[in-house]
């Protein structure tokens, strides 16, 4: 899994691209504090090589908790900037510092 960040000079925005290699998966979604954990709002697009990819515009100088949902299973990104315990889910979430 990979996360790339592109900061815009003209706006306080960072374009964050999530890339998830999941050839066998049917659907990959990224959920987090940036989209109110909405499981329908940020579905990644499956590419011909089996990788799922999507870009989200996020406000700079902010930290966001997030996880992937791969065919219904919640997964953390090993390249997250940090991890934070979430009592609601009784699991760790990845942290993205933008």
Short mmCIF file of the N, C-alpha and C atoms (twelve columns), coordinates in Angstrom:
data_MODEL
# 
_entry.id   MODEL 
# 
loop_
_atom_site.group_PDB 
_atom_site.id 
_atom_site.type_symbol 
_atom_site.label_atom_id 
_atom_site.label_alt_id 
_atom_site.label_comp_id 
_atom_site.label_asym_id 
_atom_site.label_seq_id 
_atom_site.Cartn_x 
_atom_site.Cartn_y 
_atom_site.Cartn_z 
_atom_site.pdbx_PDB_model_num 
ATOM 1   N N  . UNK A 1  0.857   -1.176  0.000   1 
ATOM 2   C CA . UNK A 1  0.000   0.000   0.000   1 
ATOM 3   C C  . UNK A 1  0.895   1.228   0.000   1 
ATOM 4   N N  . UNK A 2  0.393   2.285   -0.580  1 
ATOM 5   C CA . UNK A 2  1.198   3.495   -0.665  1 
ATOM 6   C C  . UNK A 2  0.310   4.722   -0.509  1 
ATOM 7   N N  . UNK A 3  0.911   5.735   0.070   1 
ATOM 8   C CA . UNK A 3  0.244   7.025   0.227   1 
ATOM 9   C C  . UNK A 3  1.193   8.078   -0.321  1 
ATOM 10  N N  . UNK A 4  0.703   8.901   -1.248  1 
ATOM 11  C CA . UNK A 4  1.529   10.005  -1.746  1 
ATOM 12  C C  . UNK A 4  0.795   11.318  -1.483  1 
ATOM 13  N N  . UNK A 5  1.579   12.342  -1.184  1 
ATOM 14  C CA . UNK A 5  1.016   13.651  -0.836  1 
ATOM 15  C C  . UNK A 5  1.569   14.711  -1.785  1 
ATOM 16  N N  . UNK A 6  0.660   15.521  -2.331  1 
ATOM 17  C CA . UNK A 6  1.060   16.617  -3.203  1 
ATOM 18  C C  . UNK A 6  0.441   17.895  -2.644  1 
ATOM 19  N N  . UNK A 7  1.292   18.771  -2.117  1 
ATOM 20  C CA . UNK A 7  0.817   20.030  -1.527  1 
ATOM 21  C C  . UNK A 7  0.649   21.083  -2.602  1 
ATOM 22  N N  . UNK A 8  -0.478  21.776  -2.574  1 
ATOM 23  C CA . UNK A 8  -0.732  22.840  -3.533  1 
ATOM 24  C C  . UNK A 8  -0.155  24.148  -3.009  1 
ATOM 25  N N  . UNK A 9  0.476   24.899  -3.886  1 
ATOM 26  C CA . UNK A 9  1.056   26.180  -3.490  1 
ATOM 27  C C  . UNK A 9  0.000   27.271  -3.376  1 
ATOM 28  N N  . UNK A 10 -1.060  27.155  -4.170  1 
ATOM 29  C CA . UNK A 10 -2.061  28.214  -4.244  1 
ATOM 30  C C  . UNK A 10 -3.184  28.078  -3.207  1 
ATOM 31  N N  . UNK A 11 -3.301  26.903  -2.578  1 
ATOM 32  C CA . UNK A 11 -4.389  26.660  -1.618  1 
ATOM 33  C C  . UNK A 11 -3.849  25.869  -0.429  1 
ATOM 34  N N  . UNK A 12 -4.497  25.966  0.725   1 
ATOM 35  C CA . UNK A 12 -4.062  25.171  1.888   1 
ATOM 36  C C  . UNK A 12 -4.591  23.733  1.813   1 
ATOM 37  N N  . UNK A 13 -4.328  23.100  0.689   1 
ATOM 38  C CA . UNK A 13 -4.848  21.769  0.390   1 
ATOM 39  C C  . UNK A 13 -3.693  20.833  0.042   1 
ATOM 40  N N  . UNK A 14 -3.863  19.578  0.415   1 
ATOM 41  C CA . UNK A 14 -2.932  18.528  0.012   1 
ATOM 42  C C  . UNK A 14 -3.731  17.456  -0.719  1 
ATOM 43  N N  . UNK A 15 -3.272  17.098  -1.907  1 
ATOM 44  C CA . UNK A 15 -3.902  16.000  -2.651  1 
ATOM 45  C C  . UNK A 15 -3.224  14.711  -2.187  1 
ATOM 46  N N  . UNK A 16 -4.007  13.858  -1.543  1 
ATOM 47  C CA . UNK A 16 -3.488  12.596  -1.021  1 
ATOM 48  C C  . UNK A 16 -3.993  11.463  -1.904  1 
ATOM 49  N N  . UNK A 17 -3.059  10.697  -2.449  1 
ATOM 50  C CA . UNK A 17 -3.409  9.572   -3.308  1 
ATOM 51  C C  . UNK A 17 -3.152  8.280   -2.550  1 
ATOM 52  N N  . UNK A 18 -4.194  7.461   -2.464  1 
ATOM 53  C CA . UNK A 18 -4.116  6.158   -1.819  1 
ATOM 54  C C  . UNK A 18 -4.003  5.099   -2.908  1 
ATOM 55  N N  . UNK A 19 -3.018  4.205   -2.779  1 
ATOM 56  C CA . UNK A 19 -2.816  3.134   -3.736  1 
ATOM 57  C C  . UNK A 19 -2.773  1.810   -2.965  1 
ATOM 58  N N  . UNK A 20 -3.655  0.897   -3.327  1 
ATOM 59  C CA . UNK A 20 -3.768  -0.375  -2.615  1 
ATOM 60  C C  . UNK A 20 -3.666  -1.518  -3.613  1 
ATOM 61  N N  . UNK A 21 -2.598  -2.329  -3.530  1 
ATOM 62  C CA . UNK A 21 -2.517  -3.502  -4.395  1 
ATOM 63  C C  . UNK A 21 -3.415  -4.601  -3.835  1 
ATOM 64  N N  . UNK A 22 -4.474  -4.929  -4.549  1 
ATOM 65  C CA . UNK A 22 -5.429  -5.939  -4.079  1 
ATOM 66  C C  . UNK A 22 -6.074  -6.616  -5.287  1 
ATOM 67  N N  . UNK A 23 -5.281  -7.379  -6.027  1 
ATOM 68  C CA . UNK A 23 -5.742  -7.984  -7.277  1 
ATOM 69  C C  . UNK A 23 -6.993  -8.840  -7.110  1 
ATOM 70  N N  . UNK A 24 -7.096  -9.535  -5.999  1 
ATOM 71  C CA . UNK A 24 -8.224  -10.445 -5.790  1 
ATOM 72  C C  . UNK A 24 -9.463  -9.736  -5.254  1 
ATOM 73  N N  . UNK A 25 -9.328  -8.482  -4.841  1 
ATOM 74  C CA . UNK A 25 -10.446 -7.763  -4.225  1 
ATOM 75  C C  . UNK A 25 -11.443 -7.276  -5.260  1 
ATOM 76  N N  . UNK A 26 -12.675 -7.139  -4.823  1 
ATOM 77  C CA . UNK A 26 -13.726 -6.581  -5.667  1 
ATOM 78  C C  . UNK A 26 -13.939 -5.102  -5.400  1 
ATOM 79  N N  . UNK A 27 -13.735 -4.677  -4.137  1 
ATOM 80  C CA . UNK A 27 -13.969 -3.282  -3.777  1 
ATOM 81  C C  . UNK A 27 -13.026 -2.861  -2.660  1 
ATOM 82  N N  . UNK A 28 -12.459 -1.664  -2.810  1 
ATOM 83  C CA . UNK A 28 -11.613 -1.068  -1.781  1 
ATOM 84  C C  . UNK A 28 -12.105 0.349   -1.542  1 
ATOM 85  N N  . UNK A 29 -12.335 0.660   -0.271  1 
ATOM 86  C CA . UNK A 29 -12.791 1.988   0.130   1 
ATOM 87  C C  . UNK A 29 -11.847 2.505   1.197   1 
ATOM 88  N N  . UNK A 30 -11.611 3.804   1.211   1 
ATOM 89  C CA . UNK A 30 -10.851 4.411   2.306   1 
ATOM 90  C C  . UNK A 30 -11.836 5.242   3.125   1 
ATOM 91  N N  . UNK A 31 -11.828 5.008   4.434   1 
ATOM 92  C CA . UNK A 31 -12.715 5.728   5.340   1 
ATOM 93  C C  . UNK A 31 -11.866 6.368   6.429   1 
ATOM 94  N N  . UNK A 32 -12.390 7.474   6.961   1 
ATOM 95  C CA . UNK A 32 -11.635 8.129   8.026   1 
ATOM 96  C C  . UNK A 32 -12.327 9.367   8.525   1 
ATOM 97  N N  . UNK A 33 -11.614 10.074  9.373   1 
ATOM 98  C CA . UNK A 33 -12.172 11.286  9.964   1 
ATOM 99  C C  . UNK A 33 -12.394 12.374  8.918   1 
ATOM 100 N N  . UNK A 34 -11.741 12.272  7.767   1 
ATOM 101 C CA . UNK A 34 -11.910 13.273  6.705   1 
ATOM 102 C C  . UNK A 34 -13.233 13.106  5.951   1 
ATOM 103 N N  . UNK A 35 -13.862 11.923  6.041   1 
ATOM 104 C CA . UNK A 35 -15.148 11.721  5.363   1 
ATOM 105 C C  . UNK A 35 -16.211 11.158  6.317   1 
ATOM 106 N N  . UNK A 36 -16.029 11.441  7.608   1 
ATOM 107 C CA . UNK A 36 -16.974 11.021  8.654   1 
ATOM 108 C C  . UNK A 36 -17.182 9.505   8.654   1 
ATOM 109 N N  . UNK A 37 -16.140 8.760   8.271   1 
ATOM 110 C CA . UNK A 37 -16.159 7.300   8.252   1 
ATOM 111 C C  . UNK A 37 -17.274 6.753   7.352   1 
ATOM 112 N N  . UNK A 38 -17.592 7.515   6.314   1 
ATOM 113 C CA . UNK A 38 -18.649 7.137   5.382   1 
ATOM 114 C C  . UNK A 38 -18.126 6.058   4.429   1 
ATOM 115 N N  . UNK A 39 -18.696 4.883   4.509   1 
ATOM 116 C CA . UNK A 39 -18.198 3.755   3.719   1 
ATOM 117 C C  . UNK A 39 -18.538 3.835   2.238   1 
ATOM 118 N N  . UNK A 40 -19.330 4.801   1.843   1 
ATOM 119 C CA . UNK A 40 -19.727 4.929   0.430   1 
ATOM 120 C C  . UNK A 40 -19.069 6.109   -0.284  1 
ATOM 121 N N  . UNK A 41 -18.405 6.990   0.458   1 
ATOM 122 C CA . UNK A 41 -17.974 8.242   -0.170  1 
ATOM 123 C C  . UNK A 41 -16.626 8.176   -0.878  1 
ATOM 124 N N  . UNK A 42 -15.719 7.287   -0.483  1 
ATOM 125 C CA . UNK A 42 -14.385 7.288   -1.089  1 
ATOM 126 C C  . UNK A 42 -13.993 5.881   -1.532  1 
ATOM 127 N N  . UNK A 43 -14.687 5.388   -2.551  1 
ATOM 128 C CA . UNK A 43 -14.359 4.091   -3.133  1 
ATOM 129 C C  . UNK A 43 -13.224 4.293   -4.128  1 
ATOM 130 N N  . UNK A 44 -12.201 3.460   -4.017  1 
ATOM 131 C CA . UNK A 44 -11.056 3.572   -4.914  1 
ATOM 132 C C  . UNK A 44 -11.352 2.847   -6.222  1 
ATOM 133 N N  . UNK A 45 -10.744 3.341   -7.288  1 
ATOM 134 C CA . UNK A 45 -10.973 2.784   -8.624  1 
ATOM 135 C C  . UNK A 45 -9.985  1.654   -8.891  1 
ATOM 136 N N  . UNK A 46 -10.489 0.539   -9.400  1 
ATOM 137 C CA . UNK A 46 -9.621  -0.591  -9.728  1 
ATOM 138 C C  . UNK A 46 -8.988  -0.369  -11.099 1 
ATOM 139 N N  . UNK A 47 -7.661  -0.465  -11.140 1 
ATOM 140 C CA . UNK A 47 -6.916  -0.308  -12.387 1 
ATOM 141 C C  . UNK A 47 -6.715  -1.678  -13.034 1 
ATOM 142 N N  . UNK A 48 -6.297  -1.686  -14.287 1 
ATOM 143 C CA . UNK A 48 -6.114  -2.934  -15.032 1 
ATOM 144 C C  . UNK A 48 -5.090  -3.862  -14.383 1 
ATOM 145 N N  . UNK A 49 -4.102  -3.296  -13.683 1 
ATOM 146 C CA . UNK A 49 -3.065  -4.119  -13.049 1 
ATOM 147 C C  . UNK A 49 -3.505  -4.689  -11.697 1 
ATOM 148 N N  . UNK A 50 -4.759  -4.443  -11.297 1 
ATOM 149 C CA . UNK A 50 -5.277  -4.981  -10.050 1 
ATOM 150 C C  . UNK A 50 -5.100  -4.074  -8.848  1 
ATOM 151 N N  . UNK A 51 -4.470  -2.938  -9.053  1 
ATOM 152 C CA . UNK A 51 -4.279  -1.961  -7.977  1 
ATOM 153 C C  . UNK A 51 -5.494  -1.050  -7.898  1 
ATOM 154 N N  . UNK A 52 -5.879  -0.687  -6.691  1 
ATOM 155 C CA . UNK A 52 -6.955  0.281   -6.478  1 
ATOM 156 C C  . UNK A 52 -6.315  1.621   -6.145  1 
ATOM 157 N N  . UNK A 53 -6.883  2.715   -6.705  1 
ATOM 158 C CA . UNK A 53 -6.267  4.024   -6.533  1 
ATOM 159 C C  . UNK A 53 -7.344  5.106   -6.450  1 
ATOM 160 N N  . UNK A 54 -7.079  6.111   -5.628  1 
ATOM 161 C CA . UNK A 54 -7.993  7.242   -5.513  1 
ATOM 162 C C  . UNK A 54 -7.312  8.404   -4.833  1 
ATOM 163 N N  . UNK A 55 -7.781  9.616   -5.125  1 
ATOM 164 C CA . UNK A 55 -7.193  10.835  -4.577  1 
ATOM 165 C C  . UNK A 55 -8.245  11.627  -3.823  1 
ATOM 166 N N  . UNK A 56 -7.828  12.163  -2.672  1 
ATOM 167 C CA . UNK A 56 -8.705  12.954  -1.818  1 
ATOM 168 C C  . UNK A 56 -8.007  14.280  -1.527  1 
ATOM 169 N N  . UNK A 57 -8.746  15.386  -1.587  1 
ATOM 170 C CA . UNK A 57 -8.212  16.692  -1.209  1 
ATOM 171 C C  . UNK A 57 -8.427  16.890  0.285   1 
ATOM 172 N N  . UNK A 58 -7.331  17.098  1.023   1 
ATOM 173 C CA . UNK A 58 -7.415  17.276  2.466   1 
ATOM 174 C C  . UNK A 58 -6.796  18.600  2.895   1 
ATOM 175 N N  . UNK A 59 -7.339  19.173  3.942   1 
ATOM 176 C CA . UNK A 59 -6.849  20.437  4.486   1 
ATOM 177 C C  . UNK A 59 -5.465  20.225  5.113   1 
ATOM 178 N N  . UNK A 60 -4.540  21.138  4.787   1 
ATOM 179 C CA . UNK A 60 -3.173  21.058  5.307   1 
ATOM 180 C C  . UNK A 60 -3.144  21.300  6.815   1 
ATOM 181 N N  . UNK A 61 -2.032  20.894  7.426   1 
ATOM 182 C CA . UNK A 61 -1.766  21.101  8.856   1 
ATOM 183 C C  . UNK A 61 -2.808  20.444  9.745   1 
ATOM 184 N N  . UNK A 62 -3.266  19.264  9.329   1 
ATOM 185 C CA . UNK A 62 -4.280  18.520  10.068  1 
ATOM 186 C C  . UNK A 62 -3.896  17.046  10.073  1 
ATOM 187 N N  . UNK A 63 -4.297  16.343  11.121  1 
ATOM 188 C CA . UNK A 63 -4.109  14.891  11.189  1 
ATOM 189 C C  . UNK A 63 -5.465  14.214  11.043  1 
ATOM 190 N N  . UNK A 64 -5.473  13.117  10.324  1 
ATOM 191 C CA . UNK A 64 -6.705  12.371  10.065  1 
ATOM 192 C C  . UNK A 64 -6.475  10.902  10.406  1 
ATOM 193 N N  . UNK A 65 -7.455  10.274  11.038  1 
ATOM 194 C CA . UNK A 65 -7.416  8.831   11.233  1 
ATOM 195 C C  . UNK A 65 -8.112  8.192   10.038  1 
ATOM 196 N N  . UNK A 66 -7.620  7.015   9.620   1 
ATOM 197 C CA . UNK A 66 -8.216  6.356   8.455   1 
ATOM 198 C C  . UNK A 66 -7.927  4.865   8.474   1 
ATOM 199 N N  . UNK A 67 -8.698  4.132   7.687   1 
ATOM 200 C CA . UNK A 67 -8.486  2.705   7.428   1 
ATOM 201 C C  . UNK A 67 -9.033  2.390   6.046   1 
ATOM 202 N N  . UNK A 68 -8.574  1.286   5.493   1 
ATOM 203 C CA . UNK A 68 -9.137  0.780   4.251   1 
ATOM 204 C C  . UNK A 68 -10.179 -0.280  4.583   1 
ATOM 205 N N  . UNK A 69 -11.180 -0.393  3.714   1 
ATOM 206 C CA . UNK A 69 -12.104 -1.516  3.783   1 
ATOM 207 C C  . UNK A 69 -11.920 -2.290  2.481   1 
ATOM 208 N N  . UNK A 70 -11.372 -3.493  2.599   1 
ATOM 209 C CA . UNK A 70 -11.125 -4.332  1.433   1 
ATOM 210 C C  . UNK A 70 -12.110 -5.498  1.501   1 
ATOM 211 N N  . UNK A 71 -13.080 -5.469  0.597   1 
ATOM 212 C CA . UNK A 71 -14.142 -6.483  0.565   1 
ATOM 213 C C  . UNK A 71 -14.743 -6.726  1.951   1 
ATOM 214 N N  . UNK A 72 -15.007 -5.655  2.673   1 
ATOM 215 C CA . UNK A 72 -15.678 -5.741  3.965   1 
ATOM 216 C C  . UNK A 72 -14.772 -5.858  5.172   1 
ATOM 217 N N  . UNK A 73 -13.473 -6.062  4.987   1 
ATOM 218 C CA . UNK A 73 -12.531 -6.185  6.104   1 
ATOM 219 C C  . UNK A 73 -11.744 -4.894  6.282   1 
ATOM 220 N N  . UNK A 74 -11.682 -4.410  7.526   1 
ATOM 221 C CA . UNK A 74 -10.926 -3.191  7.829   1 
ATOM 222 C C  . UNK A 74 -9.439  -3.530  7.917   1 
ATOM 223 N N  . UNK A 75 -8.627  -2.743  7.194   1 
ATOM 224 C CA . UNK A 75 -7.188  -2.975  7.109   1 
ATOM 225 C C  . UNK A 75 -6.462  -1.646  7.323   1 
ATOM 226 N N  . UNK A 76 -5.350  -1.674  8.058   1 
ATOM 227 C CA . UNK A 76 -4.510  -0.488  8.205   1 
ATOM 228 C C  . UNK A 76 -3.451  -0.458  7.114   1 
ATOM 229 N N  . UNK A 77 -2.960  0.725   6.825   1 
ATOM 230 C CA . UNK A 77 -1.875  0.907   5.862   1 
ATOM 231 C C  . UNK A 77 -0.557  0.888   6.626   1 
ATOM 232 N N  . UNK A 78 0.355   0.022   6.228   1 
ATOM 233 C CA . UNK A 78 1.651   -0.054  6.915   1 
ATOM 234 C C  . UNK A 78 2.494   1.202   6.686   1 
ATOM 235 N N  . UNK A 79 2.112   2.044   5.735   1 
ATOM 236 C CA . UNK A 79 2.843   3.286   5.492   1 
ATOM 237 C C  . UNK A 79 2.166   4.500   6.126   1 
ATOM 238 N N  . UNK A 80 1.239   4.273   7.042   1 
ATOM 239 C CA . UNK A 80 0.603   5.389   7.750   1 
ATOM 240 C C  . UNK A 80 1.671   6.149   8.526   1 
ATOM 241 N N  . UNK A 81 1.429   7.438   8.747   1 
ATOM 242 C CA . UNK A 81 2.399   8.258   9.475   1 
ATOM 243 C C  . UNK A 81 2.493   7.852   10.941  1 
ATOM 244 N N  . UNK A 82 1.417   7.323   11.494  1 
ATOM 245 C CA . UNK A 82 1.370   6.871   12.885  1 
ATOM 246 C C  . UNK A 82 0.128   6.001   13.040  1 
ATOM 247 N N  . UNK A 83 -0.106  5.534   14.255  1 
ATOM 248 C CA . UNK A 83 -1.304  4.760   14.566  1 
ATOM 249 C C  . UNK A 83 -1.911  5.294   15.854  1 
ATOM 250 N N  . UNK A 84 -3.239  5.244   15.951  1 
ATOM 251 C CA . UNK A 84 -3.940  5.731   17.132  1 
ATOM 252 C C  . UNK A 84 -4.998  4.708   17.534  1 
ATOM 253 N N  . UNK A 85 -5.073  4.414   18.824  1 
ATOM 254 C CA . UNK A 85 -6.066  3.474   19.323  1 
ATOM 255 C C  . UNK A 85 -7.443  4.112   19.273  1 
ATOM 256 N N  . UNK A 86 -8.427  3.334   18.838  1 
ATOM 257 C CA . UNK A 86 -9.796  3.805   18.773  1 
ATOM 258 C C  . UNK A 86 -10.658 2.890   19.639  1 
ATOM 259 N N  . UNK A 87 -11.199 3.438   20.737  1 
ATOM 260 C CA . UNK A 87 -12.017 2.642   21.653  1 
ATOM 261 C C  . UNK A 87 -13.291 2.143   20.989  1 
ATOM 262 N N  . UNK A 88 -13.874 2.940   20.111  1 
ATOM 263 C CA . UNK A 88 -15.125 2.551   19.445  1 
ATOM 264 C C  . UNK A 88 -14.943 1.265   18.641  1 
ATOM 265 N N  . UNK A 89 -13.846 1.197   17.896  1 
ATOM 266 C CA . UNK A 89 -13.584 0.032   17.058  1 
ATOM 267 C C  . UNK A 89 -12.765 -1.043  17.777  1 
ATOM 268 N N  . UNK A 90 -12.239 -0.701  18.954  1 
ATOM 269 C CA . UNK A 90 -11.336 -1.602  19.693  1 
ATOM 270 C C  . UNK A 90 -10.182 -2.065  18.804  1 
ATOM 271 N N  . UNK A 91 -9.623  -1.104  18.054  1 
ATOM 272 C CA . UNK A 91 -8.517  -1.386  17.141  1 
ATOM 273 C C  . UNK A 91 -7.755  -0.095  16.880  1 
ATOM 274 N N  . UNK A 92 -6.589  -0.259  16.281  1 
ATOM 275 C CA . UNK A 92 -5.823  0.923   15.901  1 
ATOM 276 C C  . UNK A 92 -6.250  1.398   14.527  1 
ATOM 277 N N  . UNK A 93 -6.231  2.709   14.362  1 
ATOM 278 C CA . UNK A 93 -6.448  3.335   13.055  1 
ATOM 279 C C  . UNK A 93 -5.122  3.898   12.594  1 
ATOM 280 N N  . UNK A 94 -4.932  3.955   11.272  1 
ATOM 281 C CA . UNK A 94 -3.786  4.657   10.738  1 
ATOM 282 C C  . UNK A 94 -3.992  6.147   10.898  1 
ATOM 283 N N  . UNK A 95 -2.898  6.892   11.030  1 
ATOM 284 C CA . UNK A 95 -2.964  8.345   11.141  1 
ATOM 285 C C  . UNK A 95 -2.220  8.934   9.943   1 
ATOM 286 N N  . UNK A 96 -2.849  9.904   9.311   1 
ATOM 287 C CA . UNK A 96 -2.287  10.610  8.171   1 
ATOM 288 C C  . UNK A 96 -2.056  12.058  8.584   1 
ATOM 289 N N  . UNK A 97 -0.800  12.488  8.610   1 
ATOM 290 C CA . UNK A 97 -0.471  13.877  8.935   1 
ATOM 291 C C  . UNK A 97 -0.255  14.654  7.645   1 
ATOM 292 N N  . UNK A 98 -1.102  15.651  7.438   1 
ATOM 293 C CA . UNK A 98 -1.038  16.433  6.196   1 
ATOM 294 C C  . UNK A 98 -0.548  17.829  6.508   1 
# 
